[in-house]
Amino acid sequence: MRAVLRRVGALSWLPRASQAALRPRCGGTGPAPRCWSCGSALPGAEGPPLFCPGCRALQPPGPRPDLFRLMACDRSFRVDVQQLQRRFRSLQRAVHPDRFGQRPPEEQYYSEQHSSLINKAYQTLLNPLSRGIYLLELHGMEPAQETDCDADSVFLMEIMEINEKLAESKSDGILEEIDILIKDDLQEAKKLLAKMKYFANLKDKLKNKKIPS
């Protein structure tokens, strides 16, 4: 059903209010969002899962939700894992599809969307690598790809050598040596991501200082 709903015109089975709620909204333009079920005005601030204050119907998630905001975390490389886990369990209890089995089809679909989004947010922020990459994306920077022409050739050679050792070696001693080497490299990557946070903060301050043209 999800694949079908993504196609143009596939929302025709929903009421008109529901179709409008699912479409992306342009920031600062157009009428204020309203509940697909009762038509009540919805709070302006995004903070899914969003329930209508009037009828308590579950609303669709926003088009581009901030995963840090969703999980009640600061935009930082450092996160409180226990707090993240508590938030994850709390959100999933509120929107899990099992709770909406007897609700209208719209809410069943929205609960699936929210549940999937919460899983994605949790996994993204829990893993240090995906968390760092997501921070880069939030600041408009794309991580370097393996095929980038400016890739560090020394680094790539090192990775190739480690892969060859892993493929050929059956010695516990060599495997332990590789494990130590990888841990050292991960620590260096962690330091780089920490520096990135400070540069991103400086970039935001610079943006606020600029005089609009």
Coordinates of N, CA and C in Angstrom, one line a residue:
M1 N 0.8 -1.2 0.0 CA 0.0 0.0 0.0 C 0.9 1.3 0.0
R2 N 2.0 1.2 0.7 CA 2.9 2.4 0.8 C 3.4 2.8 -0.6
A3 N 3.8 1.8 -1.4 CA 4.3 2.1 -2.7 C 3.2 2.8 -3.6
V4 N 2.0 2.3 -3.5 CA 0.9 2.9 -4.2 C 0.6 4.3 -3.8
L5 N 0.7 4.6 -2.5 CA 0.3 5.9 -2.0 C 1.4 6.9 -2.4
R6 N 2.6 6.5 -2.8 CA 3.6 7.5 -3.2 C 3.3 8.0 -4.6
R7 N 2.5 7.3 -5.4 CA 2.3 7.7 -6.8 C 1.4 8.9 -6.9
V8 N 1.5 9.6 -7.9 CA 0.6 10.8 -8.1 C -0.8 10.3 -8.2
G9 N -1.7 11.0 -7.4 CA -3.1 10.7 -7.5 C -3.5 9.5 -6.6
A10 N -2.5 8.9 -5.9 CA -2.8 7.7 -5.1 C -3.5 8.1 -3.8
L11 N -3.6 9.4 -3.5 CA -4.3 9.8 -2.2 C -5.8 10.0 -2.4
S12 N -6.3 9.6 -3.5 CA -7.7 9.9 -3.8 C -8.7 9.2 -2.9
W13 N -8.2 8.1 -2.2 CA -9.1 7.4 -1.3 C -9.3 8.1 0.0
L14 N -8.4 9.1 0.2 CA -8.5 9.9 1.5 C -9.5 11.1 1.3
P15 N -10.0 11.6 2.4 CA -10.8 12.8 2.4 C -9.9 14.0 1.9
R16 N -10.6 15.0 1.4 CA -9.8 16.1 0.9 C -8.9 16.7 1.9
A17 N -9.4 16.8 3.2 CA -8.5 17.4 4.2 C -7.3 16.5 4.5
S18 N -7.5 15.2 4.4 CA -6.3 14.3 4.6 C -5.3 14.5 3.5
Q19 N -5.8 14.6 2.2 CA -4.9 14.8 1.1 C -4.1 16.0 1.3
A20 N -4.7 17.1 1.7 CA -4.0 18.4 1.9 C -2.9 18.2 3.0
A21 N -3.3 17.5 4.0 CA -2.4 17.3 5.2 C -1.1 16.6 4.8
L22 N -1.2 15.6 3.8 CA -0.1 14.8 3.4 C 0.9 15.6 2.5
R23 N 0.4 16.6 1.8 CA 1.2 17.3 0.9 C 2.2 18.2 1.6
P24 N 3.4 18.4 1.1 CA 4.4 19.3 1.7 C 3.9 20.7 1.8
R25 N 4.2 21.4 2.9 CA 3.7 22.8 3.1 C 4.9 23.7 2.9
C26 N 4.7 24.8 2.2 CA 5.8 25.8 2.0 C 5.9 26.6 3.3
G27 N 7.1 26.8 3.8 CA 7.2 27.5 5.0 C 6.8 29.0 4.9
G28 N 5.9 29.4 5.8 CA 5.5 30.8 5.9 C 4.5 31.2 4.8
T29 N 4.0 30.3 4.0 CA 3.0 30.6 3.0 C 1.8 29.7 3.1
G30 N 0.7 30.1 2.6 CA -0.5 29.3 2.6 C -1.2 29.3 4.0
P31 N -2.4 28.7 4.0 CA -3.2 28.7 5.3 C -2.5 27.8 6.4
A32 N -2.9 28.1 7.6 CA -2.4 27.3 8.7 C -2.9 25.9 8.6
P33 N -2.1 24.9 9.0 CA -2.5 23.5 8.9 C -3.7 23.2 9.8
R34 N -4.5 22.3 9.3 CA -5.7 21.9 10.1 C -5.8 20.4 10.2
C35 N -6.5 19.9 11.2 CA -6.7 18.5 11.4 C -7.4 17.9 10.2
W36 N -6.9 16.8 9.7 CA -7.6 16.1 8.6 C -8.9 15.5 9.1
S37 N -9.1 15.3 10.4 CA -10.3 14.6 10.9 C -11.4 15.6 11.2
C38 N -11.1 16.6 12.0 CA -12.2 17.5 12.5 C -12.0 19.0 12.0
G39 N -10.9 19.3 11.3 CA -10.7 20.6 10.8 C -10.2 21.6 11.7
S40 N -9.9 21.2 13.0 CA -9.3 22.2 14.0 C -8.0 22.7 13.6
A41 N -7.7 23.9 13.9 CA -6.3 24.5 13.6 C -5.3 23.7 14.5
L42 N -4.1 23.5 13.9 CA -3.1 22.7 14.6 C -2.0 23.7 15.0
P43 N -1.3 23.3 16.1 CA -0.2 24.2 16.6 C 0.8 24.4 15.5
G44 N 1.4 25.6 15.5 CA 2.4 25.9 14.4 C 3.7 25.2 14.5
A45 N 4.1 24.9 15.8 CA 5.4 24.3 16.0 C 5.3 22.8 15.7
E46 N 6.3 22.3 14.9 CA 6.4 20.9 14.6 C 7.0 20.1 15.8
G47 N 6.4 19.0 16.1 CA 6.9 18.1 17.1 C 6.3 16.8 17.1
P48 N 6.4 16.1 16.0 CA 5.7 14.8 15.9 C 6.2 13.8 16.9
P49 N 5.3 12.9 17.4 CA 4.0 12.7 16.8 C 3.0 13.7 17.2
L50 N 2.2 14.2 16.3 CA 1.3 15.3 16.5 C -0.1 14.9 16.5
F51 N -0.8 15.1 17.7 CA -2.2 14.8 17.8 C -3.0 16.0 17.8
C52 N -4.1 16.0 17.2 CA -5.0 17.1 17.1 C -5.5 17.5 18.5
P53 N -5.4 18.8 18.9 CA -5.8 19.2 20.3 C -7.3 19.1 20.4
G54 N -8.0 19.0 19.3 CA -9.5 19.0 19.4 C -10.0 17.5 19.5
C55 N -9.7 16.7 18.5 CA -10.3 15.3 18.5 C -9.2 14.3 18.8
R56 N -8.0 14.7 19.0 CA -6.9 13.8 19.4 C -6.5 12.8 18.2
A57 N -6.9 13.1 17.0 CA -6.5 12.3 15.9 C -5.0 12.4 15.6
L58 N -4.4 11.4 15.2 CA -3.0 11.4 14.9 C -2.8 12.1 13.5
Q59 N -1.9 13.1 13.4 CA -1.6 13.8 12.2 C -0.4 13.2 11.5
P60 N -0.3 13.5 10.2 CA 0.9 13.0 9.4 C 2.2 13.7 9.9
P61 N 3.3 13.1 9.7 CA 4.6 13.8 10.1 C 4.9 14.8 9.0
G62 N 5.7 15.8 9.4 CA 6.1 16.9 8.5 C 6.9 16.3 7.4
P63 N 7.1 17.1 6.3 CA 7.8 16.7 5.1 C 9.3 16.5 5.3
R64 N 9.9 17.3 6.2 CA 11.4 17.2 6.4 C 11.6 17.4 7.9
P65 N 11.3 16.4 8.7 CA 11.4 16.6 10.2 C 12.9 16.6 10.6
D66 N 13.2 17.4 11.6 CA 14.5 17.4 12.2 C 14.7 16.2 13.2
L67 N 15.5 15.3 12.9 CA 15.6 14.0 13.7 C 16.1 14.3 15.1
F68 N 17.0 15.4 15.3 CA 17.4 15.7 16.6 C 16.2 16.3 17.5
R69 N 15.4 17.1 16.8 CA 14.3 17.7 17.5 C 13.3 16.6 17.8
L70 N 13.0 15.7 16.9 CA 12.1 14.6 17.1 C 12.5 13.8 18.3
M71 N 13.8 13.6 18.5 CA 14.2 12.7 19.6 C 14.6 13.5 20.8
A72 N 14.3 14.8 20.8 CA 14.5 15.7 22.0 C 16.0 15.8 22.3
C73 N 16.8 15.9 21.3 CA 18.3 15.9 21.5 C 18.8 17.3 21.0
D74 N 19.9 17.8 21.6 CA 20.6 18.9 21.0 C 21.3 18.5 19.7
R75 N 21.4 19.5 18.8 CA 22.2 19.3 17.6 C 23.7 19.2 17.9
S76 N 24.1 18.0 18.3 CA 25.5 17.9 18.8 C 25.9 16.4 18.5
F77 N 27.3 16.3 18.3 CA 27.8 14.9 18.1 C 27.6 14.1 19.4
R78 N 27.6 14.7 20.5 CA 27.4 14.0 21.8 C 25.9 13.9 22.1
V79 N 25.5 12.7 22.4 CA 24.1 12.5 22.8 C 24.0 11.6 24.0
D80 N 23.0 11.8 24.8 CA 22.8 11.0 26.0 C 22.0 9.7 25.5
V81 N 22.8 8.6 25.4 CA 22.2 7.4 24.8 C 21.0 6.9 25.6
Q82 N 21.0 7.0 27.0 CA 19.9 6.6 27.8 C 18.7 7.4 27.6
Q83 N 18.9 8.8 27.5 CA 17.8 9.7 27.2 C 17.2 9.4 25.8
L84 N 18.1 9.1 24.8 CA 17.6 8.8 23.5 C 16.8 7.5 23.5
Q85 N 17.2 6.5 24.3 CA 16.4 5.2 24.3 C 15.1 5.5 25.0
R86 N 15.1 6.3 26.0 CA 13.8 6.6 26.7 C 12.8 7.3 25.8
R87 N 13.3 8.2 25.0 CA 12.5 9.0 24.1 C 12.0 8.1 23.0
F88 N 12.8 7.2 22.5 CA 12.4 6.2 21.5 C 11.3 5.4 22.0
R89 N 11.4 4.8 23.2 CA 10.3 3.9 23.7 C 9.1 4.7 23.9
S90 N 9.2 5.9 24.4 CA 8.0 6.8 24.7 C 7.2 7.1 23.4
L91 N 8.0 7.5 22.3 CA 7.3 7.8 21.1 C 6.7 6.6 20.4
Q92 N 7.4 5.4 20.5 CA 6.9 4.2 19.9 C 5.6 3.8 20.6
R93 N 5.6 3.9 21.9 CA 4.3 3.5 22.6 C 3.2 4.4 22.1
A94 N 3.4 5.7 21.8 CA 2.4 6.6 21.5 C 1.8 6.3 20.1
V95 N 2.7 5.9 19.1 CA 2.3 5.8 17.7 C 2.4 4.5 17.1
H96 N 2.7 3.4 17.9 CA 2.9 2.1 17.2 C 1.6 1.7 16.5
P97 N 1.7 1.1 15.3 CA 0.6 0.7 14.6 C -0.4 -0.2 15.3
D98 N 0.1 -1.0 16.3 CA -0.8 -1.9 17.0 C -1.8 -1.1 17.8
R99 N -1.6 0.1 18.1 CA -2.5 1.0 18.9 C -3.6 1.5 18.0
F100 N -3.4 1.4 16.7 CA -4.3 2.1 15.7 C -5.1 1.1 14.8
G101 N -5.1 -0.2 15.3 CA -5.8 -1.2 14.5 C -7.2 -1.0 14.2
Q102 N -7.9 -0.3 15.2 CA -9.3 -0.1 15.1 C -9.6 1.4 14.7
R103 N -8.6 2.1 14.4 CA -8.8 3.5 14.0 C -9.0 3.6 12.4
P104 N -9.4 4.8 11.9 CA -9.6 5.0 10.5 C -8.4 4.7 9.7
P105 N -8.5 4.4 8.4 CA -7.3 4.0 7.6 C -6.3 5.2 7.6
E106 N -6.8 6.4 7.6 CA -5.8 7.5 7.6 C -4.8 7.4 8.8
E107 N -5.4 7.2 10.0 CA -4.5 7.1 11.2 C -3.7 5.9 11.2
Q108 N -4.1 4.8 10.6 CA -3.3 3.6 10.5 C -2.1 3.9 9.6
Y109 N -2.3 4.6 8.6 CA -1.2 4.9 7.6 C -0.3 5.9 8.3
Y110 N -0.8 6.9 9.0 CA 0.1 7.9 9.7 C 0.9 7.3 10.8
S111 N 0.3 6.3 11.5 CA 1.0 5.6 12.6 C 2.2 4.8 12.0
E112 N 2.0 4.2 10.8 CA 3.1 3.5 10.2 C 4.2 4.5 9.8
Q113 N 3.8 5.7 9.2 CA 4.8 6.7 8.9 C 5.6 7.1 10.1
H114 N 4.9 7.5 11.2 CA 5.6 7.9 12.4 C 6.5 6.9 12.9
S115 N 6.0 5.6 13.0 CA 6.8 4.5 13.6 C 8.1 4.3 12.8
S116 N 8.0 4.4 11.5 CA 9.2 4.2 10.6 C 10.1 5.4 10.8
L117 N 9.6 6.6 10.9 CA 10.4 7.8 11.1 C 11.2 7.7 12.4
I118 N 10.5 7.3 13.5 CA 11.1 7.2 14.8 C 12.2 6.2 14.8
N119 N 12.0 5.1 14.1 CA 13.0 4.0 14.0 C 14.3 4.6 13.3
K120 N 14.0 5.3 12.2 CA 15.1 5.9 11.5 C 15.9 6.9 12.3
A121 N 15.1 7.8 13.0 CA 15.8 8.8 13.9 C 16.6 8.1 14.9
Y122 N 16.1 7.1 15.6 CA 16.8 6.4 16.7 C 18.1 5.8 16.1
Q123 N 18.0 5.1 15.0 CA 19.2 4.4 14.5 C 20.2 5.4 14.0
T124 N 19.8 6.5 13.4 CA 20.7 7.5 12.9 C 21.5 8.2 14.0
L125 N 20.8 8.6 15.1 CA 21.4 9.3 16.2 C 22.2 8.4 17.1
L126 N 21.8 7.1 17.2 CA 22.5 6.1 18.1 C 23.9 5.8 17.6
N127 N 24.0 5.7 16.2 CA 25.3 5.3 15.6 C 26.2 6.6 15.4
P128 N 27.4 6.6 16.0 CA 28.2 7.8 15.8 C 28.5 8.2 14.4
L129 N 28.7 7.3 13.5 CA 29.0 7.6 12.1 C 27.8 8.2 11.4
S130 N 26.6 7.6 11.5 CA 25.5 8.1 10.9 C 25.0 9.5 11.5
R131 N 25.3 9.6 12.8 CA 25.0 10.9 13.5 C 25.9 12.0 13.0
G132 N 27.2 11.7 12.8 CA 28.0 12.7 12.2 C 27.7 13.1 10.8
I133 N 27.4 12.1 10.0 CA 27.0 12.4 8.6 C 25.7 13.2 8.6
Y134 N 24.8 12.9 9.4 CA 23.5 13.7 9.5 C 23.7 15.1 9.9
L135 N 24.7 15.3 10.8 CA 25.0 16.7 11.2 C 25.6 17.5 10.0
L136 N 26.4 16.8 9.2 CA 27.0 17.4 8.0 C 25.8 17.8 7.1
E137 N 24.9 16.9 6.9 CA 23.8 17.2 6.0 C 22.9 18.4 6.5
L138 N 22.7 18.5 7.8 CA 21.9 19.6 8.3 C 22.6 20.9 8.0
H139 N 23.9 20.9 7.9 CA 24.6 22.2 7.6 C 24.9 22.3 6.1
G140 N 24.3 21.5 5.3 CA 24.4 21.7 3.9 C 25.7 21.1 3.3
M141 N 26.3 20.2 4.0 CA 27.6 19.6 3.5 C 27.4 18.1 3.2
E142 N 27.8 17.7 2.0 CA 27.7 16.3 1.6 C 29.0 15.6 2.0
P143 N 28.9 14.5 2.7 CA 30.1 13.7 3.0 C 30.8 13.3 1.7
A144 N 32.1 13.2 1.8 CA 32.9 12.7 0.7 C 32.5 11.3 0.3
Q145 N 32.5 11.0 -1.0 CA 32.2 9.7 -1.5 C 33.5 8.9 -1.9
E146 N 33.3 7.6 -2.0 CA 34.5 6.8 -2.2 C 35.1 7.1 -3.6
T147 N 34.3 7.6 -4.5 CA 34.8 7.8 -5.9 C 35.2 9.3 -6.1
D148 N 35.3 10.1 -5.0 CA 35.7 11.5 -5.2 C 37.1 11.5 -5.7
C149 N 37.4 12.4 -6.7 CA 38.7 12.5 -7.3 C 39.7 13.0 -6.3
D150 N 39.3 13.8 -5.3 CA 40.3 14.3 -4.3 C 40.4 13.4 -3.1
A151 N 40.0 12.2 -3.2 CA 40.2 11.3 -2.1 C 41.6 11.1 -1.7
D152 N 41.9 10.9 -0.5 CA 43.3 10.7 0.0 C 43.8 9.3 -0.5
S153 N 44.8 9.4 -1.4 CA 45.3 8.1 -1.9 C 46.0 7.2 -0.9
V154 N 46.7 7.9 0.1 CA 47.3 7.1 1.1 C 46.3 6.4 2.0
F155 N 45.2 7.1 2.3 CA 44.2 6.5 3.1 C 43.5 5.3 2.4
L156 N 43.3 5.5 1.1 CA 42.7 4.4 0.3 C 43.6 3.2 0.2
M157 N 44.9 3.4 0.1 CA 45.8 2.3 0.1 C 45.8 1.6 1.4
E158 N 45.7 2.3 2.5 CA 45.7 1.7 3.9 C 44.4 0.8 4.0
I159 N 43.3 1.3 3.5 CA 42.1 0.5 3.6 C 42.2 -0.7 2.8
M160 N 42.8 -0.6 1.6 CA 43.0 -1.8 0.7 C 43.8 -2.9 1.4
E161 N 44.9 -2.4 2.1 CA 45.8 -3.3 2.8 C 45.1 -4.0 3.9
I162 N 44.3 -3.3 4.7 CA 43.6 -3.9 5.8 C 42.6 -4.9 5.3
N163 N 41.9 -4.6 4.2 CA 40.9 -5.5 3.6 C 41.7 -6.8 3.2
E164 N 42.9 -6.7 2.6 CA 43.6 -7.9 2.1 C 44.0 -8.7 3.3
K165 N 44.4 -8.1 4.4 CA 44.8 -8.8 5.6 C 43.6 -9.6 6.2
L166 N 42.5 -8.9 6.2 CA 41.3 -9.5 6.7 C 40.9 -10.7 5.9
A167 N 41.1 -10.6 4.6 CA 40.7 -11.7 3.7 C 41.6 -12.9 3.8
E168 N 42.9 -12.7 4.0 CA 43.9 -13.7 4.0 C 44.3 -14.3 5.3
S169 N 44.2 -13.5 6.4 CA 44.8 -13.9 7.6 C 43.8 -14.7 8.5
K170 N 44.4 -15.7 9.1 CA 43.7 -16.5 10.1 C 44.3 -16.5 11.5
S171 N 45.3 -15.5 11.6 CA 46.0 -15.4 12.9 C 45.3 -14.4 13.8
D172 N 45.1 -14.9 15.0 CA 44.4 -14.0 16.0 C 45.3 -12.8 16.3
G173 N 46.6 -12.9 16.2 CA 47.5 -11.8 16.5 C 47.3 -10.7 15.5
I174 N 47.2 -11.0 14.2 CA 47.1 -10.0 13.2 C 45.7 -9.4 13.3
L175 N 44.7 -10.2 13.6 CA 43.3 -9.6 13.7 C 43.3 -8.6 14.9
E176 N 44.0 -8.9 16.0 CA 44.0 -8.0 17.1 C 44.7 -6.7 16.7
E177 N 45.8 -6.9 15.9 CA 46.5 -5.7 15.4 C 45.6 -4.8 14.6
I178 N 44.8 -5.4 13.7 CA 43.9 -4.6 12.9 C 42.9 -4.0 13.7
D179 N 42.4 -4.7 14.7 CA 41.4 -4.1 15.6 C 41.9 -2.9 16.3
I180 N 43.1 -2.9 16.8 CA 43.7 -1.7 17.5 C 43.8 -0.6 16.5
L181 N 44.3 -0.9 15.3 CA 44.5 0.2 14.2 C 43.1 0.8 13.9
I182 N 42.1 0.1 13.8 CA 40.8 0.6 13.5 C 40.3 1.5 14.6
K183 N 40.5 1.0 15.8 CA 40.0 1.8 17.0 C 40.7 3.2 17.0
D184 N 42.0 3.2 16.7 CA 42.8 4.4 16.7 C 42.2 5.4 15.6
D185 N 41.9 4.8 14.4 CA 41.4 5.6 13.3 C 40.0 6.2 13.7
L186 N 39.2 5.4 14.4 CA 37.9 5.8 14.8 C 38.0 7.0 15.8
Q187 N 39.0 6.9 16.7 CA 39.2 8.0 17.6 C 39.5 9.3 16.9
E188 N 40.4 9.2 15.8 CA 40.7 10.4 15.0 C 39.5 10.9 14.3
A189 N 38.6 10.0 13.8 CA 37.4 10.5 13.1 C 36.5 11.2 14.1
K190 N 36.5 10.7 15.4 CA 35.6 11.3 16.4 C 36.1 12.7 16.7
K191 N 37.4 12.9 16.7 CA 38.0 14.3 17.0 C 37.6 15.2 15.9
L192 N 37.7 14.7 14.6 CA 37.3 15.6 13.5 C 35.8 16.0 13.5
L193 N 35.0 15.1 13.9 CA 33.6 15.4 14.0 C 33.3 16.4 15.1
A194 N 34.1 16.3 16.2 CA 33.9 17.2 17.3 C 34.3 18.6 16.9
K195 N 35.4 18.7 16.1 CA 35.8 20.0 15.5 C 34.8 20.6 14.6
M196 N 34.1 19.7 13.8 CA 33.1 20.1 12.9 C 32.0 20.8 13.6
K197 N 31.7 20.4 14.9 CA 30.6 21.0 15.6 C 30.9 22.5 15.9
Y198 N 32.2 22.7 16.3 CA 32.6 24.1 16.6 C 32.6 25.0 15.3
F199 N 33.0 24.4 14.2 CA 33.0 25.2 12.9 C 31.6 25.5 12.5
A200 N 30.7 24.5 12.7 CA 29.3 24.7 12.4 C 28.7 25.8 13.2
N201 N 29.1 25.9 14.5 CA 28.6 26.9 15.4 C 29.1 28.3 14.9
L202 N 30.4 28.4 14.5 CA 30.9 29.6 14.0 C 30.2 30.1 12.7
K203 N 29.9 29.1 11.9 CA 29.2 29.4 10.6 C 27.8 30.0 10.9
D204 N 27.1 29.5 11.9 CA 25.8 30.0 12.3 C 25.9 31.4 12.8
K205 N 27.0 31.7 13.6 CA 27.2 33.0 14.2 C 27.5 34.0 13.1
L206 N 28.3 33.6 12.1 CA 28.6 34.4 11.0 C 27.4 34.8 10.1
K207 N 26.5 33.8 9.9 CA 25.3 34.0 9.2 C 24.4 35.0 9.9
N208 N 24.4 35.0 11.2 CA 23.5 35.9 12.0 C 24.1 37.3 11.9
K209 N 25.4 37.4 11.7 CA 26.1 38.7 11.7 C 25.9 39.5 10.4
K210 N 25.7 38.7 9.3 CA 25.6 39.3 8.0 C 24.4 40.2 7.9
I211 N 24.6 41.3 7.2 CA 23.5 42.3 7.0 C 22.8 41.9 5.8
P212 N 21.4 41.7 5.8 CA 20.6 41.4 4.6 C 20.8 42.4 3.5
S213 N 20.9 41.9 2.3 CA 21.1 42.8 1.2 C 19.8 43.4 0.7

